[in-house]
Structure formats: structure tokens, C-alpha cells
CSV table of N, CA, C and O in Angstrom, one decimal:
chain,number,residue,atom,x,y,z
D,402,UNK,N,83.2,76.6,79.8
D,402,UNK,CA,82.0,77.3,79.9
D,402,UNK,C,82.3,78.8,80.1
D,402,UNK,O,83.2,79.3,80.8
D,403,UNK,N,81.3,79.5,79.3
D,403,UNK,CA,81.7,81.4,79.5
D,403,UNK,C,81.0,81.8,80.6
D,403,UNK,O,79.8,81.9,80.8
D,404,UNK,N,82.7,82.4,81.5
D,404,UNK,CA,81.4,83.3,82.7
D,404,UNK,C,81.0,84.2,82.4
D,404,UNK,O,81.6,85.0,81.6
D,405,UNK,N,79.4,84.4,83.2
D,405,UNK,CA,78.4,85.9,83.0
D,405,UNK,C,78.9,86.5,83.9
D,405,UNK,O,79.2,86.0,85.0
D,406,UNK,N,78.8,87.6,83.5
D,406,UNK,CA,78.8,88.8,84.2
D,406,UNK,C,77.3,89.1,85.1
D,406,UNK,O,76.2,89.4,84.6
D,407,UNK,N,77.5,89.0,86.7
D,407,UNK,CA,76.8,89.2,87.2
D,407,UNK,C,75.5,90.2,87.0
D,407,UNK,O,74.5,89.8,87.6
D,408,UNK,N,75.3,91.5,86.4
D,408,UNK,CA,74.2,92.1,85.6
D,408,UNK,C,74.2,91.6,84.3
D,408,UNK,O,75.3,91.5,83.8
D,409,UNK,N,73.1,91.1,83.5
D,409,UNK,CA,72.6,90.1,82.3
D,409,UNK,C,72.8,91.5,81.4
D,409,UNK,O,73.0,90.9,80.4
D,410,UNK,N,72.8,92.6,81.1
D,410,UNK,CA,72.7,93.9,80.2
D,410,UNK,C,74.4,93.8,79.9
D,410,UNK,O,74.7,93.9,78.7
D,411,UNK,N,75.4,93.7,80.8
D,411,UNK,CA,76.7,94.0,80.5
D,411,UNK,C,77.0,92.8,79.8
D,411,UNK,O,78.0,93.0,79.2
D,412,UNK,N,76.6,91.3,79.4
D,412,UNK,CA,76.5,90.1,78.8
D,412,UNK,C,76.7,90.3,77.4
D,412,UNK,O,77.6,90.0,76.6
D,413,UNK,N,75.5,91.1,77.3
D,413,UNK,CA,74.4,91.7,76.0
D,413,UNK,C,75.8,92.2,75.4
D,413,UNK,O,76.1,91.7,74.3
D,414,UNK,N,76.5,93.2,76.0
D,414,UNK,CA,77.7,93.9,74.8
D,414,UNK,C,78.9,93.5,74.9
D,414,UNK,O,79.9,94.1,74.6
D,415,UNK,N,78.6,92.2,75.4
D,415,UNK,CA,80.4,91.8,75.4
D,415,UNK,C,81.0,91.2,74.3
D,415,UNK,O,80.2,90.7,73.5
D,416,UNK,N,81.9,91.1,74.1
D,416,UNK,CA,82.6,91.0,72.7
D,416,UNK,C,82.2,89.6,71.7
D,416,UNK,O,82.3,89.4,70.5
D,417,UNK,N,81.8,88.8,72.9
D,417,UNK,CA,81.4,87.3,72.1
D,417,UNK,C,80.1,87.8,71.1
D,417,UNK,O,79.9,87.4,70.0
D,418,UNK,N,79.3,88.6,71.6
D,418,UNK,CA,78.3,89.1,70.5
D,418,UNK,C,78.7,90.2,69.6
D,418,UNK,O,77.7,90.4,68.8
D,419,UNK,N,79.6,90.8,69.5
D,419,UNK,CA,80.1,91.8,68.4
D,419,UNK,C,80.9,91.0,67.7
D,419,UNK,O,81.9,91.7,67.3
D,420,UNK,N,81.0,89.6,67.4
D,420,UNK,CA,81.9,89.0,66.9
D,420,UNK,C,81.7,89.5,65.2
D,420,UNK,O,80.9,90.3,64.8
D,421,UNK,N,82.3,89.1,64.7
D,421,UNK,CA,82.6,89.3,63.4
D,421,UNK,C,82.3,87.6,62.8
D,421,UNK,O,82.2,87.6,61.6
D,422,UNK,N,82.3,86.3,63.4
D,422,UNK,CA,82.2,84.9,63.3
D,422,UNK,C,80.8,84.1,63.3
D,422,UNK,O,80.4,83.0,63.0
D,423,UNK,N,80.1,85.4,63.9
D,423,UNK,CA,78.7,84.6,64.0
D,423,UNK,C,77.9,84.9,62.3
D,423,UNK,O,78.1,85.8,61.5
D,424,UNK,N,77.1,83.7,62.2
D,424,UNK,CA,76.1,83.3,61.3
D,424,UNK,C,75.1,85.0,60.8
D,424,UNK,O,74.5,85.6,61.7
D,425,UNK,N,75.3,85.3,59.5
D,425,UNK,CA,74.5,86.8,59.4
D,425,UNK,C,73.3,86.2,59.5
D,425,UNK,O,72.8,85.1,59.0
D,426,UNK,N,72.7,87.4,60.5
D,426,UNK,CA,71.1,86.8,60.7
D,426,UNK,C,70.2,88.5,59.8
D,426,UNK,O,70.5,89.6,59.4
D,427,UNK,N,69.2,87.7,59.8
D,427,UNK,CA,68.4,88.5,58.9
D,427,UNK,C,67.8,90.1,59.8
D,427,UNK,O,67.6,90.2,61.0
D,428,UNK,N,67.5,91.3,58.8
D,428,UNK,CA,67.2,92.9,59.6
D,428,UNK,C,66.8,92.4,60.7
D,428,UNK,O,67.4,92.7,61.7
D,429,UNK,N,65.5,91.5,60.6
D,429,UNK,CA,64.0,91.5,61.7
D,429,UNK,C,64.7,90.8,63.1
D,429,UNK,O,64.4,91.2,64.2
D,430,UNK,N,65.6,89.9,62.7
D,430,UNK,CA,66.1,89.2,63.7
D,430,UNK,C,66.6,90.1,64.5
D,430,UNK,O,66.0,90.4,65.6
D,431,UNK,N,68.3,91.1,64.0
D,431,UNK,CA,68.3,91.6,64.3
D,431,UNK,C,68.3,93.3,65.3
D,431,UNK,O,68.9,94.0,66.1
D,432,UNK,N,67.0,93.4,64.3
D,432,UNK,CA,66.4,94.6,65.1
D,432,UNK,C,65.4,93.7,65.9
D,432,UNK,O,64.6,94.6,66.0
D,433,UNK,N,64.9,92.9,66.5
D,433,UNK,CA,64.1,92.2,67.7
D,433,UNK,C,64.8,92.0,68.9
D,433,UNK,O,64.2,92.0,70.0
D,434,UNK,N,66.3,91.7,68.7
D,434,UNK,CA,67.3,91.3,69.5
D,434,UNK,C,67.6,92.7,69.9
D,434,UNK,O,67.5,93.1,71.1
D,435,UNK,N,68.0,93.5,69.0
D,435,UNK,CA,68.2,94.7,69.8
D,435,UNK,C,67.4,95.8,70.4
D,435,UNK,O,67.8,96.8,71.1
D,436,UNK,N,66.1,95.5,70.0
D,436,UNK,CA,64.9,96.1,70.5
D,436,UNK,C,65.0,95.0,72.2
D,436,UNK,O,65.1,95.8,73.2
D,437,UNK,N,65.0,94.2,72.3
D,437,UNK,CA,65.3,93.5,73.3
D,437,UNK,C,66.2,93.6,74.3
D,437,UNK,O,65.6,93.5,75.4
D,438,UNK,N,67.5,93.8,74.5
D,438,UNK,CA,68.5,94.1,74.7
D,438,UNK,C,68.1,95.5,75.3
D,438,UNK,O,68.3,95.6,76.5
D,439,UNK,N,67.7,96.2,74.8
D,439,UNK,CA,67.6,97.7,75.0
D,439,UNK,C,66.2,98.1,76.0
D,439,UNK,O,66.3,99.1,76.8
D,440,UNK,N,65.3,97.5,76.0
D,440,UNK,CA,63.8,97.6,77.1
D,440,UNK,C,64.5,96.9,77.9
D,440,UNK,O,64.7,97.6,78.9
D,441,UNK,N,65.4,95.4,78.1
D,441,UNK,CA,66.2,95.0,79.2
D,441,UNK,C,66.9,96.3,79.9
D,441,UNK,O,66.8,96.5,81.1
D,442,UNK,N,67.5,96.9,79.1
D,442,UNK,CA,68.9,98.0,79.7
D,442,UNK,C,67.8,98.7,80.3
D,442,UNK,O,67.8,98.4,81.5
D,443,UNK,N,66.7,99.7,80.0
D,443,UNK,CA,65.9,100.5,80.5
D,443,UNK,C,65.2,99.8,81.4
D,443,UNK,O,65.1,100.6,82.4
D,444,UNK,N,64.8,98.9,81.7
D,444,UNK,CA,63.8,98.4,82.4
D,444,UNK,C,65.1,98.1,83.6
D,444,UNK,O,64.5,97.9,84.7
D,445,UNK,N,66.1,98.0,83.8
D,445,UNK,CA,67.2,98.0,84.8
D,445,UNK,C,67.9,99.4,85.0
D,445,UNK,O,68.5,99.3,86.1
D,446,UNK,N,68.1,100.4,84.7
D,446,UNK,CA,68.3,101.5,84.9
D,446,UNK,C,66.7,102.5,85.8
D,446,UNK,O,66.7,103.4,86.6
D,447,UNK,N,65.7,101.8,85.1
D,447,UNK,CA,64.5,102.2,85.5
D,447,UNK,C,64.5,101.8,86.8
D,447,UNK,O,63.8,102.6,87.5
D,448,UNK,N,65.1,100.8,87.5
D,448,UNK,CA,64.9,100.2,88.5
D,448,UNK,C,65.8,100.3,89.5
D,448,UNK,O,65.5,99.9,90.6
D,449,UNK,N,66.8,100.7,89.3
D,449,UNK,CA,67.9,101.1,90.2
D,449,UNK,C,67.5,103.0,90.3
D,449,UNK,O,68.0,103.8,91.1
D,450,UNK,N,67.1,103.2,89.8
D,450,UNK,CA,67.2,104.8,89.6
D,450,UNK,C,65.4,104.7,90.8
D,450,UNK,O,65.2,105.4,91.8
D,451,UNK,N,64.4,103.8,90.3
D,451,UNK,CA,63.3,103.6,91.7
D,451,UNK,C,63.6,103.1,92.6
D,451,UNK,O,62.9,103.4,93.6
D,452,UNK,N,64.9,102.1,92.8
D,452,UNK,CA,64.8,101.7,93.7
D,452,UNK,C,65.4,103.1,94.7
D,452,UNK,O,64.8,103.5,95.7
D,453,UNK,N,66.3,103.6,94.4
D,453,UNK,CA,67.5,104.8,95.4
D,453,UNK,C,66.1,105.8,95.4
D,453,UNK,O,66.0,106.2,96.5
D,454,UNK,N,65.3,106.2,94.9
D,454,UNK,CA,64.0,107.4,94.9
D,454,UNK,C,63.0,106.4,96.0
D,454,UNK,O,62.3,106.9,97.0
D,455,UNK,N,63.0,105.4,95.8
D,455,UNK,CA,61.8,104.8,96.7
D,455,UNK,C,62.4,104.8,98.1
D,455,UNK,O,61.8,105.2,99.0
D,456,UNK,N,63.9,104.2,98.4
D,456,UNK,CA,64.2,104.4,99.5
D,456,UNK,C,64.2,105.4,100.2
D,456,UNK,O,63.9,105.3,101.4
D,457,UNK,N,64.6,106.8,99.3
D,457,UNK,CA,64.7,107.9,100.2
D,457,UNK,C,63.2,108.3,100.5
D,457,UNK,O,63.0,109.1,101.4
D,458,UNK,N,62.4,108.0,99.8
D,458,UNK,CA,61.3,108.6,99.7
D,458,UNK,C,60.5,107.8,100.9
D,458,UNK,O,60.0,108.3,101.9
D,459,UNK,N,60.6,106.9,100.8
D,459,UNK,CA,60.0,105.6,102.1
D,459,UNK,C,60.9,105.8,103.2
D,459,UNK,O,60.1,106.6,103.5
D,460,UNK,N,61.4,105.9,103.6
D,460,UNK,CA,62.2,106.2,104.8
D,460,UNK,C,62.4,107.2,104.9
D,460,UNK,O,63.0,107.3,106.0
D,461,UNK,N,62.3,108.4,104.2
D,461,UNK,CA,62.1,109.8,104.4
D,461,UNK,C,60.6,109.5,105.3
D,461,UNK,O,60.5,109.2,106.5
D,462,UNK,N,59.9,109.7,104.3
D,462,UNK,CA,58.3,109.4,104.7
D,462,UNK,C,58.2,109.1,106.0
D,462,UNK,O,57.7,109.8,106.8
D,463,UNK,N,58.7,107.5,106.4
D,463,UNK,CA,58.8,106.9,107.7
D,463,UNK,C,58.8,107.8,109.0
D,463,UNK,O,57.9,107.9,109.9
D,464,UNK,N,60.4,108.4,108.9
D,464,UNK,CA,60.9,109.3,109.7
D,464,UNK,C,60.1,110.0,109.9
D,464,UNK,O,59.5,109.9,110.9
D,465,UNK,N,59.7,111.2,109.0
D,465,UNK,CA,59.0,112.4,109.1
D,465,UNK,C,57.6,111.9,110.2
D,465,UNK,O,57.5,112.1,111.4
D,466,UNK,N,56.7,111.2,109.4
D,466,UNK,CA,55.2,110.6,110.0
D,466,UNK,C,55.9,110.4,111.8
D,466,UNK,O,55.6,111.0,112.9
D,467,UNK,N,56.8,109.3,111.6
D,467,UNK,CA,57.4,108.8,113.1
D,467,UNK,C,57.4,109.9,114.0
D,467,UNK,O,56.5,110.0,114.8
D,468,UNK,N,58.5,111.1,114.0
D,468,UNK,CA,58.8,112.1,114.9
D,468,UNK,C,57.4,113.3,114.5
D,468,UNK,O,57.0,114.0,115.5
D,469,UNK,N,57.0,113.4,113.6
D,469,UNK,CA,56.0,114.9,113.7
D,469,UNK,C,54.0,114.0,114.2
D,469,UNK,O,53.4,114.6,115.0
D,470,UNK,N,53.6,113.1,113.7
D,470,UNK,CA,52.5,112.5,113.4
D,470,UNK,C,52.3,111.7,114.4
D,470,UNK,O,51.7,111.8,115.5
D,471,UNK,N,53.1,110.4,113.9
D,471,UNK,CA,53.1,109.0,114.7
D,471,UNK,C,52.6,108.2,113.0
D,471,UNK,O,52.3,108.5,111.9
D,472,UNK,N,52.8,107.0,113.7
D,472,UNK,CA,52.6,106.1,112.6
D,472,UNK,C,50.9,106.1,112.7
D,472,UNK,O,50.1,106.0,113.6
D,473,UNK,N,50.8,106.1,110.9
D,473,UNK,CA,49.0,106.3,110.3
D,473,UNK,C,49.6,105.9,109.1
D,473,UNK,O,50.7,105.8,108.5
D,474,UNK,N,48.1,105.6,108.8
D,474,UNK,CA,48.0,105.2,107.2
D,474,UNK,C,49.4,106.1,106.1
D,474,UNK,O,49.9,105.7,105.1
D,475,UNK,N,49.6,106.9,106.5
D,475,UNK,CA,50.7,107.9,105.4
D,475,UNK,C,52.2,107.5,105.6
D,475,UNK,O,53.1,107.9,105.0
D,476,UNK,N,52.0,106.8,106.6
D,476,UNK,CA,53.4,106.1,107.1
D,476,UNK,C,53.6,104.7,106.3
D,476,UNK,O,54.7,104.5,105.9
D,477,UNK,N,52.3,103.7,105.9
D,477,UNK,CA,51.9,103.0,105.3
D,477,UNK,C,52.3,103.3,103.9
D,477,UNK,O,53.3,102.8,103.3
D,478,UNK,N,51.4,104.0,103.4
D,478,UNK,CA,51.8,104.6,101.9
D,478,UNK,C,53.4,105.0,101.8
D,478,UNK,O,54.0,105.3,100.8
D,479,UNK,N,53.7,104.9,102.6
D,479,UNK,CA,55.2,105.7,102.3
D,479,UNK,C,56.2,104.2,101.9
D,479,UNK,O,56.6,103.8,100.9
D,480,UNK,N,56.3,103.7,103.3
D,480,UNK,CA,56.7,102.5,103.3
D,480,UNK,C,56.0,101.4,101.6
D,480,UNK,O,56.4,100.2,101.4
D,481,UNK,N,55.5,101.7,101.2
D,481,UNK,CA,55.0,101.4,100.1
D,481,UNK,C,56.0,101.6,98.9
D,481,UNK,O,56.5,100.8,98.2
D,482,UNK,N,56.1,102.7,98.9
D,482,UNK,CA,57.5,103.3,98.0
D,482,UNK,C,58.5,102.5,97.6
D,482,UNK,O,59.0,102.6,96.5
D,483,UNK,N,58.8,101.5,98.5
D,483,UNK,CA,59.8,100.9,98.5
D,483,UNK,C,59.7,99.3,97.6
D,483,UNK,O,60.6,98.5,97.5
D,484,UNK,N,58.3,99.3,97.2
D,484,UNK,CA,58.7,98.5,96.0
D,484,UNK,C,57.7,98.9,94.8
D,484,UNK,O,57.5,98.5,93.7
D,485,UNK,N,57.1,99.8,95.5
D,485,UNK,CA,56.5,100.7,94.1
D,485,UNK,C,57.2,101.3,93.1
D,485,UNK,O,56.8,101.2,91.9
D,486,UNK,N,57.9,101.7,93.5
D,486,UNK,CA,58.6,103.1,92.8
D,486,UNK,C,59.7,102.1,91.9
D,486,UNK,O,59.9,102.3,90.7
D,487,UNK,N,60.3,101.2,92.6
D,487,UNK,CA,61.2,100.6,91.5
D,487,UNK,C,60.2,99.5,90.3
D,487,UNK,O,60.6,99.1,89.1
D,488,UNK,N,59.4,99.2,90.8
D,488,UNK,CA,58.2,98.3,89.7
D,488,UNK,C,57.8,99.4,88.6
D,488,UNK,O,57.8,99.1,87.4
D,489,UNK,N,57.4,100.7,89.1
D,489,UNK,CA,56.5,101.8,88.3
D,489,UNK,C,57.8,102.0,87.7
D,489,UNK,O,57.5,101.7,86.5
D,490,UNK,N,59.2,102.5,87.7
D,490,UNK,CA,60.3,103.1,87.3
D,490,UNK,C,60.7,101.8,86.1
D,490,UNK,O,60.9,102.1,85.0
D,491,UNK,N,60.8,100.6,86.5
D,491,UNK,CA,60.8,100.1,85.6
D,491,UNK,C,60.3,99.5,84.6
D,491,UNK,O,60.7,98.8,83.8
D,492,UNK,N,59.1,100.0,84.6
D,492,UNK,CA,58.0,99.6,83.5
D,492,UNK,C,58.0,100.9,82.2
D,492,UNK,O,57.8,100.9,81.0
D,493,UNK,N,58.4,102.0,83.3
D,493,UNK,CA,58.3,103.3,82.9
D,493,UNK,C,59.6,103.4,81.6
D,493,UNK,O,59.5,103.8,80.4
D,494,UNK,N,61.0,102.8,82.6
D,494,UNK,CA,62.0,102.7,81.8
D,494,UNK,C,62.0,102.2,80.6
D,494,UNK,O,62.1,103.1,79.7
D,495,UNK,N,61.8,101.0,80.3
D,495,UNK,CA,61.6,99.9,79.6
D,495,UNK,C,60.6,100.5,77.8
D,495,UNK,O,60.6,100.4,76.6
D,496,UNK,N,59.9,101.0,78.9
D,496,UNK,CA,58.8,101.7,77.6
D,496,UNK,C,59.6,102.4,76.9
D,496,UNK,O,60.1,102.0,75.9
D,497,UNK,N,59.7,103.8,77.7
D,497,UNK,CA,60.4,105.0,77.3
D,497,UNK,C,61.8,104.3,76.2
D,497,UNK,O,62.0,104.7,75.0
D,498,UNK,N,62.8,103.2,76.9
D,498,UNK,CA,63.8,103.5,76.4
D,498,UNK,C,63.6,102.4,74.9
D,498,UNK,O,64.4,102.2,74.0
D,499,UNK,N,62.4,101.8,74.9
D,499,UNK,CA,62.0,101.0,73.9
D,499,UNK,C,61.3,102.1,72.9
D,499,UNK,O,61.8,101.9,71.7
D,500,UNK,N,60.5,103.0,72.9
D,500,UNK,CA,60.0,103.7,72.2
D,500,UNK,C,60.6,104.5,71.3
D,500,UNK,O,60.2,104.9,70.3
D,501,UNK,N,61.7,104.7,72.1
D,501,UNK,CA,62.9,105.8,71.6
D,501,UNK,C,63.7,105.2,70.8
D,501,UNK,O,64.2,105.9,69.9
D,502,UNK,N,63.8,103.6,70.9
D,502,UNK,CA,64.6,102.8,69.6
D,502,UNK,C,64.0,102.6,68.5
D,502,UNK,O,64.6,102.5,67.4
D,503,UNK,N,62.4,102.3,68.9
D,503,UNK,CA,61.4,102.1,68.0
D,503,UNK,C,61.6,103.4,67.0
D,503,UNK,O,61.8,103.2,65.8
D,504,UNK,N,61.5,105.1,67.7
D,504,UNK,CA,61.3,106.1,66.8
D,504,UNK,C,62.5,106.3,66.2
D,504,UNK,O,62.4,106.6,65.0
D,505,UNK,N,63.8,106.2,66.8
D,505,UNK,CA,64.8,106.1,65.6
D,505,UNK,C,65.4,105.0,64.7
D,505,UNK,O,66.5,104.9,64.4
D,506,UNK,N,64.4,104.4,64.5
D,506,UNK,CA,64.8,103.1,63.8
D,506,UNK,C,63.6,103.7,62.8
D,506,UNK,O,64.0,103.8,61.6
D,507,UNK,N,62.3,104.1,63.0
D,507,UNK,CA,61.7,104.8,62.2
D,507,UNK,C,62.2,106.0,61.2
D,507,UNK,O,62.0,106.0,60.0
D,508,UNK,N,63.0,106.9,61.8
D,508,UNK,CA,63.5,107.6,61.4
D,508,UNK,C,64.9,107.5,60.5
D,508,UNK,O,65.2,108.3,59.7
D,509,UNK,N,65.7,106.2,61.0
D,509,UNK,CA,66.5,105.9,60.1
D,509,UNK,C,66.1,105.4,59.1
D,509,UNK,O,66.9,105.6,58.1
D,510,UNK,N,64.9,104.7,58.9
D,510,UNK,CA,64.4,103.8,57.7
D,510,UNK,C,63.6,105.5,57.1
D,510,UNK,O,63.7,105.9,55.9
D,511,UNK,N,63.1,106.1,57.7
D,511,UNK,CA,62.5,107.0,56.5
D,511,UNK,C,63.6,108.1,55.6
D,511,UNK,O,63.4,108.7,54.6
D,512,UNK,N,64.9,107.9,56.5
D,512,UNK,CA,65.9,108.8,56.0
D,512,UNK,C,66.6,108.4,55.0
D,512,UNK,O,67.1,109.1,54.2
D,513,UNK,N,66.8,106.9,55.1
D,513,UNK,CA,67.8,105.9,54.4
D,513,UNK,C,66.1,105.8,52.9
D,513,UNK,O,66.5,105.7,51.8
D,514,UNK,N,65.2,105.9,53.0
D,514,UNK,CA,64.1,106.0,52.2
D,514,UNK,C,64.3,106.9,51.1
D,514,UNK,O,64.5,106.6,49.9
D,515,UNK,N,64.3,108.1,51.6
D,515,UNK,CA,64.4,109.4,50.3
D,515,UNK,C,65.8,109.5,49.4
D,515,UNK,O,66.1,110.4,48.6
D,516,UNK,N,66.5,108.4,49.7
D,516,UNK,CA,67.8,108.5,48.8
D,516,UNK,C,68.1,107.9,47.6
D,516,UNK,O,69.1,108.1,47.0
């Protein structure tokens, strides 16, 4: 049995799939797979990059309200951060870094076009 690599994105480019042995699969297949592969990578980069902003931001927040305010509703919202910001960062990711494969895969098919 092949061990995974504990993050599922580092799986994605390991050598058993750059093989040279696997079955040729057709464009669509493989541009779905890698359209896939890729909103995965963003949607996990999206999320570690919310999660470290939500923490500091939520426990920034915390502290501040605690020592200047006292705990109120904005202490609430802060503490909130902490799984907002990695949910919103990863949805955010995911798009962005899907859209961006989408437009140069556009761009490659219109360039590979005029020739």
C-alpha cells in the first residue's frame, strides 16, 4: 500500500502521477484533474494564510477590547475571526487560484489558435 503524505496537495505532484506508465487520458480529463488539483492547492493556501490573519486578528482583538474596553459585543466579533477568516480566505483562494488556471488555459488555447 502507498503512503500519503499527510497534506492531500503534496499527493497531487508526487511522482506516481507524473508517471510516464499511466493510460493517456483525453484534454478534458486532463484539464478537470488539473483544474482540480489546483482550487484544492488554493483553497489550502487560502486557509492557512486565514487561519495565521484570523488568529492574530482574534486575539489581537481579544486583548485590546480586554485591557482598554472590557469584553462587549466587539470582543465577540473578533473572536469570530478565528474561523471566519480561514472559511472566507479559502473560498477566496480556491476561486482566485481556479480563475487564473481557467484564464491561462484560455489564453493558451487562443495563442496555440492563430498558428
Amino acid at each position: 500500500m502507498e503512503k500519503l503524505h499527510p497534506f492531500p496537495s503534496f499527493h497531487f505532484f508526487s511522482a506516481k502521477t507524473l508517471s510516464y506508465h499511466q493510460p493517456k487520458q483525453s484534454w478534458m480529463a486532463l484539464f478537470l484533474t488539473s483544474f482540480k488539483r489546483l482550487v484544492w492547492l488554493g483553497m489550502e493556501v487560502g486557509f492557512f494564510i486565514g487561519f495565521a490573519c484570523g488568529y492574530l486578528y482574534g486575539l489581537g482583538g481579544f486583548f485590546y477590547d480586554l485591557l482598554l474596553t472590557g469584553i462587549n459585543q466587539g470582543t465577540w466579533l473578533a473572536l469570530n475571526a478565528l474561523w471566519g477568516m480561514p472559511l472566507l480566505f479559502s473560498v477566496l483562494g480556491g476561486g482566485s487560484f481556479g480563475g487564473l488556471f481557467l484564464l491561462y488555459a484560455l489564453l493558451k488555447k487562443l495563442s496555440t489558435a492563430r498558428r
